[in-house]
Short mmCIF file of C-alpha atoms in Angstrom, two decimals:
data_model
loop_
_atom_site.label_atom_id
_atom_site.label_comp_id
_atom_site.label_asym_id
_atom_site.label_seq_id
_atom_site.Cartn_x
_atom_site.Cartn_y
_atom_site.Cartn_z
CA UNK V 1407 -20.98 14.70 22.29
CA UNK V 1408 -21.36 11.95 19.38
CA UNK V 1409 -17.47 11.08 19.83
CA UNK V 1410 -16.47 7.39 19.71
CA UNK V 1411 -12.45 6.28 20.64
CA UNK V 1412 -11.06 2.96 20.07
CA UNK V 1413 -7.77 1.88 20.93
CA UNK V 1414 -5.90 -1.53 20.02
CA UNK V 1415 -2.10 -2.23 20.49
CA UNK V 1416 -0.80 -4.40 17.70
CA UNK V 1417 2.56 -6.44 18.16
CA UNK V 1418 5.18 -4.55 15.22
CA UNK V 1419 5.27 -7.36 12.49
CA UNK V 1420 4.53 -7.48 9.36
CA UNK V 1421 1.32 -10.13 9.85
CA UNK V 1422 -0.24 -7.18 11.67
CA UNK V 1423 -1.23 -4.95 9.03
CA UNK V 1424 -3.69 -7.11 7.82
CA UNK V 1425 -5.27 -6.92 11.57
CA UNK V 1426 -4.93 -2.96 11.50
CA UNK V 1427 -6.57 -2.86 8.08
CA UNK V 1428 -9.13 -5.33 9.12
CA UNK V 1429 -10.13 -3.02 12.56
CA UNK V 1430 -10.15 0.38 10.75
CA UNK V 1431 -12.13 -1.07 7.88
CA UNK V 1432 -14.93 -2.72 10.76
CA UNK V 1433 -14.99 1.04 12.33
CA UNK V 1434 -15.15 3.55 9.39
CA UNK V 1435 -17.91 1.23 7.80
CA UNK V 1436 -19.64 1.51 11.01
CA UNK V 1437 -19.04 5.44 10.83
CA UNK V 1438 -20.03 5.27 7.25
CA UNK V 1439 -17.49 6.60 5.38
CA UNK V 1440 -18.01 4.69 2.25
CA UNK V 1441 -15.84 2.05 0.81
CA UNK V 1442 -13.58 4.50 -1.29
CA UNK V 1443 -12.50 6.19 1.34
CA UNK V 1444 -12.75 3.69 4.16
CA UNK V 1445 -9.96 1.95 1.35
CA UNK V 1446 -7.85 4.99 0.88
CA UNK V 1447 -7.55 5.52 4.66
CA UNK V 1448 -6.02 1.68 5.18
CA UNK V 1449 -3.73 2.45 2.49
CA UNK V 1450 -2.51 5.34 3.92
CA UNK V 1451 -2.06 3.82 7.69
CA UNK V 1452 -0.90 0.67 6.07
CA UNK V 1453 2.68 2.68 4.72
CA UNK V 1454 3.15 4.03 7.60
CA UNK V 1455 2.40 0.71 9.86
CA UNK V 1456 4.64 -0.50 7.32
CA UNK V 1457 7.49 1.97 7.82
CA UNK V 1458 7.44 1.92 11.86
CA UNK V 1459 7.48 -2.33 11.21
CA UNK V 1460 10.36 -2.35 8.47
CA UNK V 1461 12.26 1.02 9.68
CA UNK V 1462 11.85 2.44 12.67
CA UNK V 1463 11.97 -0.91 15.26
CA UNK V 1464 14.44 -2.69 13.33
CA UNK V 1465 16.84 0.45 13.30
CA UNK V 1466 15.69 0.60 16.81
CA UNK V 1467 16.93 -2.88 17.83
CA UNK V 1468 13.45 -3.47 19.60
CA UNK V 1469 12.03 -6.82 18.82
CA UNK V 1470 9.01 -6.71 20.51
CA UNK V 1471 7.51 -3.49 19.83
CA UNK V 1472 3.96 -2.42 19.33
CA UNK V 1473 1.68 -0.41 17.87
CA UNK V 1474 -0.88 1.49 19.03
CA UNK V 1475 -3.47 2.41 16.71
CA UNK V 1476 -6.43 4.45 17.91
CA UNK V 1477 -9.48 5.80 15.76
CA UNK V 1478 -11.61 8.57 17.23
CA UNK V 1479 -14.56 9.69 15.39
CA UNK V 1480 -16.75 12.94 16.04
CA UNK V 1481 -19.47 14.55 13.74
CA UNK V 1482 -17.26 15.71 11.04
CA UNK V 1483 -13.85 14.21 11.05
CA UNK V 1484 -12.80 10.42 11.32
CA UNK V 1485 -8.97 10.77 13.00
CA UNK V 1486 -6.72 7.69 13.23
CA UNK V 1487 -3.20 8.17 15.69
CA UNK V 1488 -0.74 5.81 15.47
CA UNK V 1489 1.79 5.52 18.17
CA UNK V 1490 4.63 3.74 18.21
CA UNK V 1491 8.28 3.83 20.36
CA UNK V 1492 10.78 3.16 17.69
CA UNK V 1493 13.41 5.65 16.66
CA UNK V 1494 12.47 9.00 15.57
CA UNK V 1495 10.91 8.89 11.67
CA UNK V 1496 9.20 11.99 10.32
CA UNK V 1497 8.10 11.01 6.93
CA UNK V 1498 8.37 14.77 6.10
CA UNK V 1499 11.72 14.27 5.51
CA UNK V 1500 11.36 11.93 3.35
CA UNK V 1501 12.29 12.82 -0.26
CA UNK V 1502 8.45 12.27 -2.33
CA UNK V 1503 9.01 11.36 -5.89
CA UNK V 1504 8.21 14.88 -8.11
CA UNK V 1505 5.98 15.20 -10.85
CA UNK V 1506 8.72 14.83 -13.26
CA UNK V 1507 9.63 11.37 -11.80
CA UNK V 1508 6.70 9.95 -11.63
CA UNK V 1509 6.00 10.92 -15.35
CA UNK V 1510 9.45 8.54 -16.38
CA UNK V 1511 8.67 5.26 -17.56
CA UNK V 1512 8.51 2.31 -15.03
CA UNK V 1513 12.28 1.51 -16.78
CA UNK V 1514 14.21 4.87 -15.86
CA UNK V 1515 12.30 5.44 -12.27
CA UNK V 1516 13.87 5.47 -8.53
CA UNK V 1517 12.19 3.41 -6.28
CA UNK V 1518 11.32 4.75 -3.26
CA UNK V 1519 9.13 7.43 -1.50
CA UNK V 1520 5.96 6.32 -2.83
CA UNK V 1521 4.85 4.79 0.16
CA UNK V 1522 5.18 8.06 2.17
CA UNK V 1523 3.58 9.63 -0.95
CA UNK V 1524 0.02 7.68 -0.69
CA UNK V 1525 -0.10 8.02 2.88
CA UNK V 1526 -0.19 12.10 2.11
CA UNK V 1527 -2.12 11.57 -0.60
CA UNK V 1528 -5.06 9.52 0.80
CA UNK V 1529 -6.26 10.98 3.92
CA UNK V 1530 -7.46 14.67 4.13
CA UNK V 1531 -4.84 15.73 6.17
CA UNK V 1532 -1.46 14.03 7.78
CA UNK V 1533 0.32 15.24 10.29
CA UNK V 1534 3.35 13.82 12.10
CA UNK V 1535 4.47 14.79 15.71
CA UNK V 1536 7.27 13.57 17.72
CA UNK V 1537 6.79 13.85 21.57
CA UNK V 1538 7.65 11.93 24.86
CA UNK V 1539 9.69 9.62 23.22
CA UNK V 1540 6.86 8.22 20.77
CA UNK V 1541 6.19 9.14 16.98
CA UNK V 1542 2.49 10.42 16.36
CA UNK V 1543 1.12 9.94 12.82
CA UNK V 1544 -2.06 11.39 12.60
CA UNK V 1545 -4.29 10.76 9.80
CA UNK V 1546 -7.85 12.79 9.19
CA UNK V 1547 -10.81 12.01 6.94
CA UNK V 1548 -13.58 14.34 6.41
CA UNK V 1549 -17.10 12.94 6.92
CA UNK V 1550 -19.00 15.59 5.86
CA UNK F 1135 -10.04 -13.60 1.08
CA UNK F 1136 -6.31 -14.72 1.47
CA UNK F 1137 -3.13 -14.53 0.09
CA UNK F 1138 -1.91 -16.41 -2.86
CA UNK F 1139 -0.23 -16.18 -6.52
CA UNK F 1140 -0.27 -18.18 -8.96
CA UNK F 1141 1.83 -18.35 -12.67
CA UNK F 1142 2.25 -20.13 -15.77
CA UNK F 1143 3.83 -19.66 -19.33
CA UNK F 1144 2.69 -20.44 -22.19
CA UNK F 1145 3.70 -19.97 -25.43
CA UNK F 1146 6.38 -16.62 -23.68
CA UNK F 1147 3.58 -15.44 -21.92
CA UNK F 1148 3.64 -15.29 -18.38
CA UNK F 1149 0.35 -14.98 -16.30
CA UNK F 1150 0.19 -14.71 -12.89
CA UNK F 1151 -3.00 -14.56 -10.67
CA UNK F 1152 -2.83 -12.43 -7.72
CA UNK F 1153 -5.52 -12.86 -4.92
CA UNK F 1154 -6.47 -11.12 -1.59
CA UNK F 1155 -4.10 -8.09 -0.06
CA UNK F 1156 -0.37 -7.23 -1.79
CA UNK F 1157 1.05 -5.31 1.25
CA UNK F 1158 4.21 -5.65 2.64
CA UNK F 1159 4.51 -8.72 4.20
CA UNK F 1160 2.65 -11.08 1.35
CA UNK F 1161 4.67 -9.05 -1.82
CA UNK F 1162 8.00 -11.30 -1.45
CA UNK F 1163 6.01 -13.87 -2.72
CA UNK F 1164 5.24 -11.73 -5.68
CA UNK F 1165 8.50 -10.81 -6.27
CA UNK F 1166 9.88 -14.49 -5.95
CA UNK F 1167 6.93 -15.36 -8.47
CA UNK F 1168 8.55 -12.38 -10.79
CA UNK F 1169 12.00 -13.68 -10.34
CA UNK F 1170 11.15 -16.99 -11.72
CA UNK F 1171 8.91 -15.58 -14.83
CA UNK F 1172 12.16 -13.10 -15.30
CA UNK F 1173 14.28 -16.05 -15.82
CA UNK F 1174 11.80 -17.16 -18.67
CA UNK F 1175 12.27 -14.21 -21.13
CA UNK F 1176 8.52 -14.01 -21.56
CA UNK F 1177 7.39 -11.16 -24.29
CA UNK F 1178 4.48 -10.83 -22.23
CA UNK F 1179 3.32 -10.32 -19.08
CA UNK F 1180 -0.08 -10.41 -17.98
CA UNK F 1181 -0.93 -9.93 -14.40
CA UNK F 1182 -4.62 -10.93 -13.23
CA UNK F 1183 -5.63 -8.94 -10.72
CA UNK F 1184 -9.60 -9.35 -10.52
CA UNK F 1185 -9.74 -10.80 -6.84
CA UNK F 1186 -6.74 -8.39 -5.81
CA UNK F 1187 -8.63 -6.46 -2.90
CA UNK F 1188 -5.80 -4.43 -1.64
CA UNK F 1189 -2.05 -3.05 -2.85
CA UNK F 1190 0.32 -1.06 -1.03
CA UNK F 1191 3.27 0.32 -2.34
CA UNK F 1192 4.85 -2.42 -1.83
CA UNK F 1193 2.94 -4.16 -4.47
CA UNK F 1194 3.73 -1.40 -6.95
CA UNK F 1195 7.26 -1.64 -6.47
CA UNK F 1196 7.33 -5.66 -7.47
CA UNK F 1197 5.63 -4.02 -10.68
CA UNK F 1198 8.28 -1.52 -11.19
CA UNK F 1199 10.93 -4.06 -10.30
CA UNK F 1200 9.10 -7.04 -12.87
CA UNK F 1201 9.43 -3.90 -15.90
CA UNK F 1202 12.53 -2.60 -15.34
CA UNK F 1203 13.68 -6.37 -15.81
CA UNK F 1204 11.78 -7.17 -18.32
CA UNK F 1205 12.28 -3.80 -20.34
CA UNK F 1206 10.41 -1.80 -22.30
CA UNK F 1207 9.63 -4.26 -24.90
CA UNK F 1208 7.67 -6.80 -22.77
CA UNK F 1209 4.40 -5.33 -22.59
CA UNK F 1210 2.40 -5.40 -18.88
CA UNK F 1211 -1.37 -6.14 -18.67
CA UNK F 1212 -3.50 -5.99 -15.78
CA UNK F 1213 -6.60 -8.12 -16.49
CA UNK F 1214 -9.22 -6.69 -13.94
CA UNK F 1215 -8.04 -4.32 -11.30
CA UNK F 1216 -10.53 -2.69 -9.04
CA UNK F 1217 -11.18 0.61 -9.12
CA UNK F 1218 -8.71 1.37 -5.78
CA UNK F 1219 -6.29 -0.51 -7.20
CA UNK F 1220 -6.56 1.94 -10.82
CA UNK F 1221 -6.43 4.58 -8.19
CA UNK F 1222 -3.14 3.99 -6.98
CA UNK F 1223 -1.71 3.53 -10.29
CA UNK F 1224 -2.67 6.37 -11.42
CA UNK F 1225 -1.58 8.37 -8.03
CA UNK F 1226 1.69 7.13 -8.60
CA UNK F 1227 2.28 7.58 -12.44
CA UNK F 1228 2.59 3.96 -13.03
CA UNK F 1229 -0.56 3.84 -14.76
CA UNK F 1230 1.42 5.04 -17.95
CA UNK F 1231 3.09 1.70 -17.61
CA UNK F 1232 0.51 -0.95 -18.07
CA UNK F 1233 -2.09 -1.71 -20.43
CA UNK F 1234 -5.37 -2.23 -18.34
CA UNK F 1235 -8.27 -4.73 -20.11
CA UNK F 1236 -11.12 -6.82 -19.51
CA UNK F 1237 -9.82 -10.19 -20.15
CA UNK F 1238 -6.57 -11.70 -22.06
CA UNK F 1239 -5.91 -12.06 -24.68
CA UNK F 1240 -7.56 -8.85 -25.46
#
């Protein structure tokens, strides 16, 4: 079958996301998905990437963790699965901002949650797992 | 194209060019830049974001931090944002918040 799988492990710091945007961008243009999408798709790994970085291996204590980041592509669906062996985080219990929030002015709003928001907001379906001691975020883009 | 931002003020308003990715590890320097202008009472803010190629969320929140500082009255303009960038505004509501043009002034 037409399937293609990359993998790359990417050391958890913050100077990394560039990297992870810069190899998923390279791949999905290849795929072509077009630039829209290819964009929403970074953004959406990127506040996760961002999460496991800022969250989950500095709650963890782990200084030197990494993140695996691996982009399989088949006919009609572009999946990204990000691995990583920090602390349990299932951003689907994280509180998203409501309609009503996001309606207030800049002045009178919470911060917070809109990171986890654009990840589910950007991809065509996200899905979180937790198994063998390593979160799975799982990202999906339609090509067809 | 890489980081960097830039700002002046002139005449109480503040400018401040943005260029390459706003993600979480280059937006302290935003919000640093935004401390400064904060400290300036400026009655305008005006954000150029032409050569901004990429914001996370942690780029919007230095733009909610920058207006809840600045209040109501200090009006925010982005000169320039691509068409992602509009995109993620207006995913997240803040695009309700910021006056969007061509060039400044207006």
């Amino acid at each position: 079958m037409d399937t293609t799988t990359e993998l790359r492990k990417f050391s958890a710091n913050l100077d990394s996301l560039e990297q992870i945007r810069e190899f998923l961008t390279g791949l999905a243009i290849k795929l072509g998905l077009d630039k829209g999408r290819t964009y929403k798709l970074c953004l959406a790994v990127d506040e996760i990437a961002t999460n496991i970085i800022n969250y989950g291996y500095l709650k963890s204590g782990i200084t030197d963790g990494m993140i695996y980041v691996m982009l399989r592509s088949g006919k009609e669906m572009l999946t990204v699965i990000i691995e990583d062996t920090a602390i349990p985080f299932n951003p689907f219990e994280n509180k998203i901002p409501g309609e009503d929030e996001l309606a207030l002015p800049l002045e009178e709003r919470p911060i917070g949650g809109l990171g986890i928001m654009l990840a589910k907001e950007n991809v065509d379906e996200f899905r979180y797992e937790f198994e063998n001691g390593k979160n799975r975020n799982i990202f999906c883009v339609n090509l067809r | 194209m890489s980081f960097s931002v830039k700002s002046e003020v002139n005449e109480n308003v503040a400018v401040i060019t943005i260029t390459g990715a706003l993600d979480s590890s280059t937006a302290p320097q935003l919000h640093e830049e935004v401390q400064k202008i904060i400290q300036l009472n400026p009655t305008e803010l005006v954000l150029n974001v032409e050569n901004l190629d990429f914001m996370a969320s942690a780029g919007l929140r230095v733009i909610i931090f920058a207006k809840q500082k600045l209040g109501s009255a200090v009006k925010l303009f982005l000169v320039k944002p691509q068409e992602q960038v509009v995109e993620t505004l207006r995913m997240t509501g803040l695009l309700f918040s910021v006056t969007i043009v061509d060039k400044y002034p207006e």
